[in-house]
Amino acid sequence: PVIKKPRPSAQFIPKNVVIIILESFGKEYIGSLNSYKGYTPFLDSLIGHSLVFPNAFANGKRSIDGIPAIIAGIPALINDPFITSAYSGNSITSLPSLLKTKDYTSEFFHGGTDGTMGFDNFSKLAGFDHYYGRGEYNNDNDYDGSWGIYDEPFLLRTAAEIKKIKPPFLITIFTLSSHHPY
């Protein structure tokens, strides 16, 4: 059925939640979501063991529009990005704030320089317990000189940090290496 009615009496099962947001990445690049070989063999292997939403819809044209849409259901309906708009100080409901009521820990990982597009401030507004960016990574040997920390070393550090977190948790990871010129 298209319409599903929630079962309020159903028991909540506190599973860990990891949201991976790929910067500047289209569905057509992910082989397991298409009928041809893609560019993401490891991601394709994860998809086989994950809850995946294969329908892709744009909620904005830029990264600064996408994060509020994904984390808080706030699409880009105004001229300015929500994060830098006059509304950015408003109280919002988000995945981290909802899961906090179920004793979840939440962390936002992004290899960009702290302050980039206001992601660190938005993560606080959304209720994330911790923001982890280039400053927290603290090793500019892996800095690409433009966007932030290369994805591979940043994701390896992210995995190490996640191992330290007591479940249940919500982790949001936003990559950046697929920016131009990659």
mmCIF file with all atom_site columns, C-alpha atoms in Angstrom:
data_model
loop_
_atom_site.group_PDB
_atom_site.id
_atom_site.type_symbol
_atom_site.label_atom_id
_atom_site.label_alt_id
_atom_site.label_comp_id
_atom_site.label_asym_id
_atom_site.label_entity_id
_atom_site.label_seq_id
_atom_site.pdbx_PDB_ins_code
_atom_site.Cartn_x
_atom_site.Cartn_y
_atom_site.Cartn_z
_atom_site.occupancy
_atom_site.B_iso_or_equiv
_atom_site.pdbx_formal_charge
_atom_site.auth_seq_id
_atom_site.auth_comp_id
_atom_site.auth_asym_id
_atom_site.auth_atom_id
_atom_site.pdbx_PDB_model_num
ATOM 1   C CA . PRO A 1 1   ? 0.000  0.000  0.000   1.00 0.00 ? 1   PRO A CA 1
ATOM 2   C CA . VAL A 1 2   ? 1.071  3.545  -0.731  1.00 0.00 ? 2   VAL A CA 1
ATOM 3   C CA . ILE A 1 3   ? -0.228 4.893  2.567   1.00 0.00 ? 3   ILE A CA 1
ATOM 4   C CA . LYS A 1 4   ? 1.169  3.277  5.683   1.00 0.00 ? 4   LYS A CA 1
ATOM 5   C CA . LYS A 1 5   ? -0.286 4.062  9.069   1.00 0.00 ? 5   LYS A CA 1
ATOM 6   C CA . PRO A 1 6   ? 2.156  4.129  11.970  1.00 0.00 ? 6   PRO A CA 1
ATOM 7   C CA . ARG A 1 7   ? 1.755  1.663  14.787  1.00 0.00 ? 7   ARG A CA 1
ATOM 8   C CA . PRO A 1 8   ? 2.073  3.801  17.924  1.00 0.00 ? 8   PRO A CA 1
ATOM 9   C CA . SER A 1 9   ? 2.114  0.688  20.070  1.00 0.00 ? 9   SER A CA 1
ATOM 10  C CA . ALA A 1 10  ? 5.122  -0.773 18.247  1.00 0.00 ? 10  ALA A CA 1
ATOM 11  C CA . GLN A 1 11  ? 8.254  -1.019 20.369  1.00 0.00 ? 11  GLN A CA 1
ATOM 12  C CA . PHE A 1 12  ? 11.074 1.347  19.405  1.00 0.00 ? 12  PHE A CA 1
ATOM 13  C CA . ILE A 1 13  ? 14.248 -0.542 18.499  1.00 0.00 ? 13  ILE A CA 1
ATOM 14  C CA . PRO A 1 14  ? 17.320 1.676  19.075  1.00 0.00 ? 14  PRO A CA 1
ATOM 15  C CA . LYS A 1 15  ? 19.456 0.866  16.025  1.00 0.00 ? 15  LYS A CA 1
ATOM 16  C CA . ASN A 1 16  ? 22.528 2.875  15.135  1.00 0.00 ? 16  ASN A CA 1
ATOM 17  C CA . VAL A 1 17  ? 21.902 5.268  12.243  1.00 0.00 ? 17  VAL A CA 1
ATOM 18  C CA . VAL A 1 18  ? 24.622 6.374  9.823   1.00 0.00 ? 18  VAL A CA 1
ATOM 19  C CA . ILE A 1 19  ? 23.765 8.861  7.084   1.00 0.00 ? 19  ILE A CA 1
ATOM 20  C CA . ILE A 1 20  ? 26.381 9.240  4.357   1.00 0.00 ? 20  ILE A CA 1
ATOM 21  C CA . ILE A 1 21  ? 25.929 12.348 2.230   1.00 0.00 ? 21  ILE A CA 1
ATOM 22  C CA . LEU A 1 22  ? 28.078 12.372 -0.899  1.00 0.00 ? 22  LEU A CA 1
ATOM 23  C CA . GLU A 1 23  ? 29.097 15.831 -2.083  1.00 0.00 ? 23  GLU A CA 1
ATOM 24  C CA . SER A 1 24  ? 28.234 16.628 -5.708  1.00 0.00 ? 24  SER A CA 1
ATOM 25  C CA . PHE A 1 25  ? 27.314 13.039 -6.406  1.00 0.00 ? 25  PHE A CA 1
ATOM 26  C CA . GLY A 1 26  ? 24.535 11.803 -8.633  1.00 0.00 ? 26  GLY A CA 1
ATOM 27  C CA . LYS A 1 27  ? 22.718 8.503  -8.379  1.00 0.00 ? 27  LYS A CA 1
ATOM 28  C CA . GLU A 1 28  ? 24.069 7.577  -11.811 1.00 0.00 ? 28  GLU A CA 1
ATOM 29  C CA . TYR A 1 29  ? 27.570 7.096  -10.338 1.00 0.00 ? 29  TYR A CA 1
ATOM 30  C CA . ILE A 1 30  ? 26.476 4.315  -7.947  1.00 0.00 ? 30  ILE A CA 1
ATOM 31  C CA . GLY A 1 31  ? 26.551 0.994  -9.803  1.00 0.00 ? 31  GLY A CA 1
ATOM 32  C CA . SER A 1 32  ? 24.228 -0.941 -7.485  1.00 0.00 ? 32  SER A CA 1
ATOM 33  C CA . LEU A 1 33  ? 21.489 1.630  -8.099  1.00 0.00 ? 33  LEU A CA 1
ATOM 34  C CA . ASN A 1 34  ? 21.857 1.334  -11.879 1.00 0.00 ? 34  ASN A CA 1
ATOM 35  C CA . SER A 1 35  ? 22.175 -1.363 -14.509 1.00 0.00 ? 35  SER A CA 1
ATOM 36  C CA . TYR A 1 36  ? 25.831 -0.679 -15.241 1.00 0.00 ? 36  TYR A CA 1
ATOM 37  C CA . LYS A 1 37  ? 29.135 -0.638 -13.397 1.00 0.00 ? 37  LYS A CA 1
ATOM 38  C CA . GLY A 1 38  ? 29.547 2.517  -11.351 1.00 0.00 ? 38  GLY A CA 1
ATOM 39  C CA . TYR A 1 39  ? 32.408 4.228  -9.568  1.00 0.00 ? 39  TYR A CA 1
ATOM 40  C CA . THR A 1 40  ? 31.652 3.130  -6.008  1.00 0.00 ? 40  THR A CA 1
ATOM 41  C CA . PRO A 1 41  ? 32.552 -0.540 -5.450  1.00 0.00 ? 41  PRO A CA 1
ATOM 42  C CA . PHE A 1 42  ? 32.818 -0.248 -1.664  1.00 0.00 ? 42  PHE A CA 1
ATOM 43  C CA . LEU A 1 43  ? 29.600 1.740  -1.357  1.00 0.00 ? 43  LEU A CA 1
ATOM 44  C CA . ASP A 1 44  ? 27.942 -0.840 -3.617  1.00 0.00 ? 44  ASP A CA 1
ATOM 45  C CA . SER A 1 45  ? 29.022 -3.573 -1.175  1.00 0.00 ? 45  SER A CA 1
ATOM 46  C CA . LEU A 1 46  ? 27.527 -1.634 1.772   1.00 0.00 ? 46  LEU A CA 1
ATOM 47  C CA . ILE A 1 47  ? 24.262 -1.070 -0.046  1.00 0.00 ? 47  ILE A CA 1
ATOM 48  C CA . GLY A 1 48  ? 23.697 -4.822 -0.136  1.00 0.00 ? 48  GLY A CA 1
ATOM 49  C CA . HIS A 1 49  ? 23.577 -4.853 3.688   1.00 0.00 ? 49  HIS A CA 1
ATOM 50  C CA . SER A 1 50  ? 21.849 -1.536 4.385   1.00 0.00 ? 50  SER A CA 1
ATOM 51  C CA . LEU A 1 51  ? 18.502 0.185  4.344   1.00 0.00 ? 51  LEU A CA 1
ATOM 52  C CA . VAL A 1 52  ? 18.709 2.190  1.132   1.00 0.00 ? 52  VAL A CA 1
ATOM 53  C CA . PHE A 1 53  ? 16.307 4.719  -0.313  1.00 0.00 ? 53  PHE A CA 1
ATOM 54  C CA . PRO A 1 54  ? 16.923 4.423  -4.066  1.00 0.00 ? 54  PRO A CA 1
ATOM 55  C CA . ASN A 1 55  ? 14.732 7.328  -5.167  1.00 0.00 ? 55  ASN A CA 1
ATOM 56  C CA . ALA A 1 56  ? 16.726 10.535 -5.462  1.00 0.00 ? 56  ALA A CA 1
ATOM 57  C CA . PHE A 1 57  ? 15.187 13.985 -5.259  1.00 0.00 ? 57  PHE A CA 1
ATOM 58  C CA . ALA A 1 58  ? 16.933 17.350 -5.169  1.00 0.00 ? 58  ALA A CA 1
ATOM 59  C CA . ASN A 1 59  ? 15.991 19.613 -2.274  1.00 0.00 ? 59  ASN A CA 1
ATOM 60  C CA . GLY A 1 60  ? 18.370 22.351 -3.319  1.00 0.00 ? 60  GLY A CA 1
ATOM 61  C CA . LYS A 1 61  ? 21.118 23.174 -5.755  1.00 0.00 ? 61  LYS A CA 1
ATOM 62  C CA . ARG A 1 62  ? 24.004 23.562 -3.325  1.00 0.00 ? 62  ARG A CA 1
ATOM 63  C CA . SER A 1 63  ? 25.456 21.727 -0.338  1.00 0.00 ? 63  SER A CA 1
ATOM 64  C CA . ILE A 1 64  ? 24.344 24.503 1.986   1.00 0.00 ? 64  ILE A CA 1
ATOM 65  C CA . ASP A 1 65  ? 20.747 23.750 0.906   1.00 0.00 ? 65  ASP A CA 1
ATOM 66  C CA . GLY A 1 66  ? 21.040 19.970 1.164   1.00 0.00 ? 66  GLY A CA 1
ATOM 67  C CA . ILE A 1 67  ? 22.111 19.606 4.789   1.00 0.00 ? 67  ILE A CA 1
ATOM 68  C CA . PRO A 1 68  ? 18.998 21.273 6.316   1.00 0.00 ? 68  PRO A CA 1
ATOM 69  C CA . ALA A 1 69  ? 16.793 19.325 3.882   1.00 0.00 ? 69  ALA A CA 1
ATOM 70  C CA . ILE A 1 70  ? 18.273 15.972 4.878   1.00 0.00 ? 70  ILE A CA 1
ATOM 71  C CA . ILE A 1 71  ? 18.738 16.583 8.610   1.00 0.00 ? 71  ILE A CA 1
ATOM 72  C CA . ALA A 1 72  ? 15.635 18.651 9.364   1.00 0.00 ? 72  ALA A CA 1
ATOM 73  C CA . GLY A 1 73  ? 13.321 18.347 6.352   1.00 0.00 ? 73  GLY A CA 1
ATOM 74  C CA . ILE A 1 74  ? 13.793 22.018 5.443   1.00 0.00 ? 74  ILE A CA 1
ATOM 75  C CA . PRO A 1 75  ? 13.871 22.297 1.629   1.00 0.00 ? 75  PRO A CA 1
ATOM 76  C CA . ALA A 1 76  ? 15.329 25.291 -0.201  1.00 0.00 ? 76  ALA A CA 1
ATOM 77  C CA . LEU A 1 77  ? 12.147 27.318 -0.678  1.00 0.00 ? 77  LEU A CA 1
ATOM 78  C CA . ILE A 1 78  ? 13.594 30.780 -0.061  1.00 0.00 ? 78  ILE A CA 1
ATOM 79  C CA . ASN A 1 79  ? 16.247 32.740 -1.958  1.00 0.00 ? 79  ASN A CA 1
ATOM 80  C CA . ASP A 1 80  ? 18.880 32.494 0.766   1.00 0.00 ? 80  ASP A CA 1
ATOM 81  C CA . PRO A 1 81  ? 20.094 29.187 2.174   1.00 0.00 ? 81  PRO A CA 1
ATOM 82  C CA . PHE A 1 82  ? 18.316 28.406 5.457   1.00 0.00 ? 82  PHE A CA 1
ATOM 83  C CA . ILE A 1 83  ? 21.679 28.170 7.255   1.00 0.00 ? 83  ILE A CA 1
ATOM 84  C CA . THR A 1 84  ? 22.536 31.820 6.506   1.00 0.00 ? 84  THR A CA 1
ATOM 85  C CA . SER A 1 85  ? 18.985 33.179 6.449   1.00 0.00 ? 85  SER A CA 1
ATOM 86  C CA . ALA A 1 86  ? 17.156 35.251 9.036   1.00 0.00 ? 86  ALA A CA 1
ATOM 87  C CA . TYR A 1 87  ? 15.430 31.997 10.077  1.00 0.00 ? 87  TYR A CA 1
ATOM 88  C CA . SER A 1 88  ? 18.619 30.182 11.064  1.00 0.00 ? 88  SER A CA 1
ATOM 89  C CA . GLY A 1 89  ? 18.153 31.087 14.727  1.00 0.00 ? 89  GLY A CA 1
ATOM 90  C CA . ASN A 1 90  ? 14.673 29.589 14.888  1.00 0.00 ? 90  ASN A CA 1
ATOM 91  C CA . SER A 1 91  ? 14.024 26.434 16.855  1.00 0.00 ? 91  SER A CA 1
ATOM 92  C CA . ILE A 1 92  ? 13.752 23.395 14.554  1.00 0.00 ? 92  ILE A CA 1
ATOM 93  C CA . THR A 1 93  ? 12.920 19.724 14.808  1.00 0.00 ? 93  THR A CA 1
ATOM 94  C CA . SER A 1 94  ? 15.574 17.461 13.336  1.00 0.00 ? 94  SER A CA 1
ATOM 95  C CA . LEU A 1 95  ? 16.763 13.871 13.323  1.00 0.00 ? 95  LEU A CA 1
ATOM 96  C CA . PRO A 1 96  ? 19.281 14.502 16.130  1.00 0.00 ? 96  PRO A CA 1
ATOM 97  C CA . SER A 1 97  ? 16.707 16.282 18.300  1.00 0.00 ? 97  SER A CA 1
ATOM 98  C CA . LEU A 1 98  ? 14.136 13.531 17.786  1.00 0.00 ? 98  LEU A CA 1
ATOM 99  C CA . LEU A 1 99  ? 16.616 10.728 18.472  1.00 0.00 ? 99  LEU A CA 1
ATOM 100 C CA . LYS A 1 100 ? 17.967 12.548 21.536  1.00 0.00 ? 100 LYS A CA 1
ATOM 101 C CA . THR A 1 101 ? 14.607 11.770 23.184  1.00 0.00 ? 101 THR A CA 1
ATOM 102 C CA . LYS A 1 102 ? 15.531 8.093  22.709  1.00 0.00 ? 102 LYS A CA 1
ATOM 103 C CA . ASP A 1 103 ? 18.974 8.558  24.360  1.00 0.00 ? 103 ASP A CA 1
ATOM 104 C CA . TYR A 1 104 ? 20.945 8.699  21.118  1.00 0.00 ? 104 TYR A CA 1
ATOM 105 C CA . THR A 1 105 ? 24.321 10.376 20.798  1.00 0.00 ? 105 THR A CA 1
ATOM 106 C CA . SER A 1 106 ? 24.704 12.294 17.534  1.00 0.00 ? 106 SER A CA 1
ATOM 107 C CA . GLU A 1 107 ? 27.783 13.474 15.673  1.00 0.00 ? 107 GLU A CA 1
ATOM 108 C CA . PHE A 1 108 ? 28.273 15.346 12.392  1.00 0.00 ? 108 PHE A CA 1
ATOM 109 C CA . PHE A 1 109 ? 31.472 14.673 10.422  1.00 0.00 ? 109 PHE A CA 1
ATOM 110 C CA . HIS A 1 110 ? 32.653 16.929 7.579   1.00 0.00 ? 110 HIS A CA 1
ATOM 111 C CA . GLY A 1 111 ? 36.270 17.341 6.492   1.00 0.00 ? 111 GLY A CA 1
ATOM 112 C CA . GLY A 1 112 ? 35.815 20.981 5.557   1.00 0.00 ? 112 GLY A CA 1
ATOM 113 C CA . THR A 1 113 ? 37.314 23.894 7.458   1.00 0.00 ? 113 THR A CA 1
ATOM 114 C CA . ASP A 1 114 ? 35.272 24.695 10.567  1.00 0.00 ? 114 ASP A CA 1
ATOM 115 C CA . GLY A 1 115 ? 32.780 27.415 9.677   1.00 0.00 ? 115 GLY A CA 1
ATOM 116 C CA . THR A 1 116 ? 32.470 26.302 6.049   1.00 0.00 ? 116 THR A CA 1
ATOM 117 C CA . MET A 1 117 ? 28.923 27.126 4.938   1.00 0.00 ? 117 MET A CA 1
ATOM 118 C CA . GLY A 1 118 ? 27.910 27.314 8.596   1.00 0.00 ? 118 GLY A CA 1
ATOM 119 C CA . PHE A 1 119 ? 27.700 23.531 8.937   1.00 0.00 ? 119 PHE A CA 1
ATOM 120 C CA . ASP A 1 120 ? 29.201 23.621 12.436  1.00 0.00 ? 120 ASP A CA 1
ATOM 121 C CA . ASN A 1 121 ? 26.614 26.163 13.637  1.00 0.00 ? 121 ASN A CA 1
ATOM 122 C CA . PHE A 1 122 ? 23.768 24.324 11.909  1.00 0.00 ? 122 PHE A CA 1
ATOM 123 C CA . SER A 1 123 ? 24.838 21.083 13.569  1.00 0.00 ? 123 SER A CA 1
ATOM 124 C CA . LYS A 1 124 ? 24.418 22.787 16.968  1.00 0.00 ? 124 LYS A CA 1
ATOM 125 C CA . LEU A 1 125 ? 21.016 24.190 15.997  1.00 0.00 ? 125 LEU A CA 1
ATOM 126 C CA . ALA A 1 126 ? 19.920 20.746 14.799  1.00 0.00 ? 126 ALA A CA 1
ATOM 127 C CA . GLY A 1 127 ? 20.933 19.203 18.122  1.00 0.00 ? 127 GLY A CA 1
ATOM 128 C CA . PHE A 1 128 ? 24.045 17.257 17.198  1.00 0.00 ? 128 PHE A CA 1
ATOM 129 C CA . ASP A 1 129 ? 26.147 16.550 20.272  1.00 0.00 ? 129 ASP A CA 1
ATOM 130 C CA . HIS A 1 130 ? 29.420 17.047 18.434  1.00 0.00 ? 130 HIS A CA 1
ATOM 131 C CA . TYR A 1 131 ? 30.722 18.504 15.167  1.00 0.00 ? 131 TYR A CA 1
ATOM 132 C CA . TYR A 1 132 ? 33.927 17.021 13.800  1.00 0.00 ? 132 TYR A CA 1
ATOM 133 C CA . GLY A 1 133 ? 35.624 18.978 10.996  1.00 0.00 ? 133 GLY A CA 1
ATOM 134 C CA . ARG A 1 134 ? 39.068 19.900 9.705   1.00 0.00 ? 134 ARG A CA 1
ATOM 135 C CA . GLY A 1 135 ? 39.991 21.641 12.987  1.00 0.00 ? 135 GLY A CA 1
ATOM 136 C CA . GLU A 1 136 ? 39.118 18.580 15.059  1.00 0.00 ? 136 GLU A CA 1
ATOM 137 C CA . TYR A 1 137 ? 40.941 16.344 12.568  1.00 0.00 ? 137 TYR A CA 1
ATOM 138 C CA . ASN A 1 138 ? 44.062 18.370 13.400  1.00 0.00 ? 138 ASN A CA 1
ATOM 139 C CA . ASN A 1 139 ? 46.403 17.142 10.654  1.00 0.00 ? 139 ASN A CA 1
ATOM 140 C CA . ASP A 1 140 ? 46.848 19.443 7.663   1.00 0.00 ? 140 ASP A CA 1
ATOM 141 C CA . ASN A 1 141 ? 49.137 16.916 5.973   1.00 0.00 ? 141 ASN A CA 1
ATOM 142 C CA . ASP A 1 142 ? 45.856 15.539 4.579   1.00 0.00 ? 142 ASP A CA 1
ATOM 143 C CA . TYR A 1 143 ? 44.489 18.952 3.569   1.00 0.00 ? 143 TYR A CA 1
ATOM 144 C CA . ASP A 1 144 ? 43.764 19.276 -0.176  1.00 0.00 ? 144 ASP A CA 1
ATOM 145 C CA . GLY A 1 145 ? 44.662 22.985 -0.142  1.00 0.00 ? 145 GLY A CA 1
ATOM 146 C CA . SER A 1 146 ? 41.168 24.077 -1.095  1.00 0.00 ? 146 SER A CA 1
ATOM 147 C CA . TRP A 1 147 ? 38.084 22.211 0.168   1.00 0.00 ? 147 TRP A CA 1
ATOM 148 C CA . GLY A 1 148 ? 39.345 20.405 3.252   1.00 0.00 ? 148 GLY A CA 1
ATOM 149 C CA . ILE A 1 149 ? 40.670 17.022 4.317   1.00 0.00 ? 149 ILE A CA 1
ATOM 150 C CA . TYR A 1 150 ? 40.764 14.370 1.597   1.00 0.00 ? 150 TYR A CA 1
ATOM 151 C CA . ASP A 1 151 ? 37.919 11.899 2.040   1.00 0.00 ? 151 ASP A CA 1
ATOM 152 C CA . GLU A 1 152 ? 39.973 8.722  2.456   1.00 0.00 ? 152 GLU A CA 1
ATOM 153 C CA . PRO A 1 153 ? 41.993 9.793  5.506   1.00 0.00 ? 153 PRO A CA 1
ATOM 154 C CA . PHE A 1 154 ? 39.030 11.708 6.939   1.00 0.00 ? 154 PHE A CA 1
ATOM 155 C CA . LEU A 1 155 ? 36.718 8.713  6.599   1.00 0.00 ? 155 LEU A CA 1
ATOM 156 C CA . LEU A 1 156 ? 39.315 6.437  8.197   1.00 0.00 ? 156 LEU A CA 1
ATOM 157 C CA . ARG A 1 157 ? 39.540 8.833  11.158  1.00 0.00 ? 157 ARG A CA 1
ATOM 158 C CA . THR A 1 158 ? 35.735 9.034  11.233  1.00 0.00 ? 158 THR A CA 1
ATOM 159 C CA . ALA A 1 159 ? 35.531 5.246  11.519  1.00 0.00 ? 159 ALA A CA 1
ATOM 160 C CA . ALA A 1 160 ? 38.021 5.347  14.418  1.00 0.00 ? 160 ALA A CA 1
ATOM 161 C CA . GLU A 1 161 ? 35.982 8.063  16.163  1.00 0.00 ? 161 GLU A CA 1
ATOM 162 C CA . ILE A 1 162 ? 32.720 6.159  15.683  1.00 0.00 ? 162 ILE A CA 1
ATOM 163 C CA . LYS A 1 163 ? 34.218 3.132  17.451  1.00 0.00 ? 163 LYS A CA 1
ATOM 164 C CA . LYS A 1 164 ? 34.520 5.310  20.583  1.00 0.00 ? 164 LYS A CA 1
ATOM 165 C CA . ILE A 1 165 ? 30.822 6.235  20.642  1.00 0.00 ? 165 ILE A CA 1
ATOM 166 C CA . LYS A 1 166 ? 28.432 4.327  22.865  1.00 0.00 ? 166 LYS A CA 1
ATOM 167 C CA . PRO A 1 167 ? 25.354 3.058  20.992  1.00 0.00 ? 167 PRO A CA 1
ATOM 168 C CA . PRO A 1 168 ? 22.748 3.977  20.071  1.00 0.00 ? 168 PRO A CA 1
ATOM 169 C CA . PHE A 1 169 ? 24.035 6.772  17.874  1.00 0.00 ? 169 PHE A CA 1
ATOM 170 C CA . LEU A 1 170 ? 23.245 8.911  14.856  1.00 0.00 ? 170 LEU A CA 1
ATOM 171 C CA . ILE A 1 171 ? 26.233 9.694  12.673  1.00 0.00 ? 171 ILE A CA 1
ATOM 172 C CA . THR A 1 172 ? 26.065 12.024 9.687   1.00 0.00 ? 172 THR A CA 1
ATOM 173 C CA . ILE A 1 173 ? 29.040 12.042 7.339   1.00 0.00 ? 173 ILE A CA 1
ATOM 174 C CA . PHE A 1 174 ? 29.306 14.624 4.576   1.00 0.00 ? 174 PHE A CA 1
ATOM 175 C CA . THR A 1 175 ? 32.114 13.978 2.079   1.00 0.00 ? 175 THR A CA 1
ATOM 176 C CA . LEU A 1 176 ? 33.862 16.627 0.005   1.00 0.00 ? 176 LEU A CA 1
ATOM 177 C CA . SER A 1 177 ? 36.447 15.113 -2.358  1.00 0.00 ? 177 SER A CA 1
ATOM 178 C CA . SER A 1 178 ? 34.104 14.925 -5.327  1.00 0.00 ? 178 SER A CA 1
ATOM 179 C CA . HIS A 1 179 ? 34.269 18.708 -5.711  1.00 0.00 ? 179 HIS A CA 1
ATOM 180 C CA . HIS A 1 180 ? 35.949 20.051 -8.822  1.00 0.00 ? 180 HIS A CA 1
ATOM 181 C CA . PRO A 1 181 ? 38.576 19.095 -10.056 1.00 0.00 ? 181 PRO A CA 1
ATOM 182 C CA . TYR A 1 182 ? 37.804 15.514 -9.036  1.00 0.00 ? 182 TYR A CA 1
#
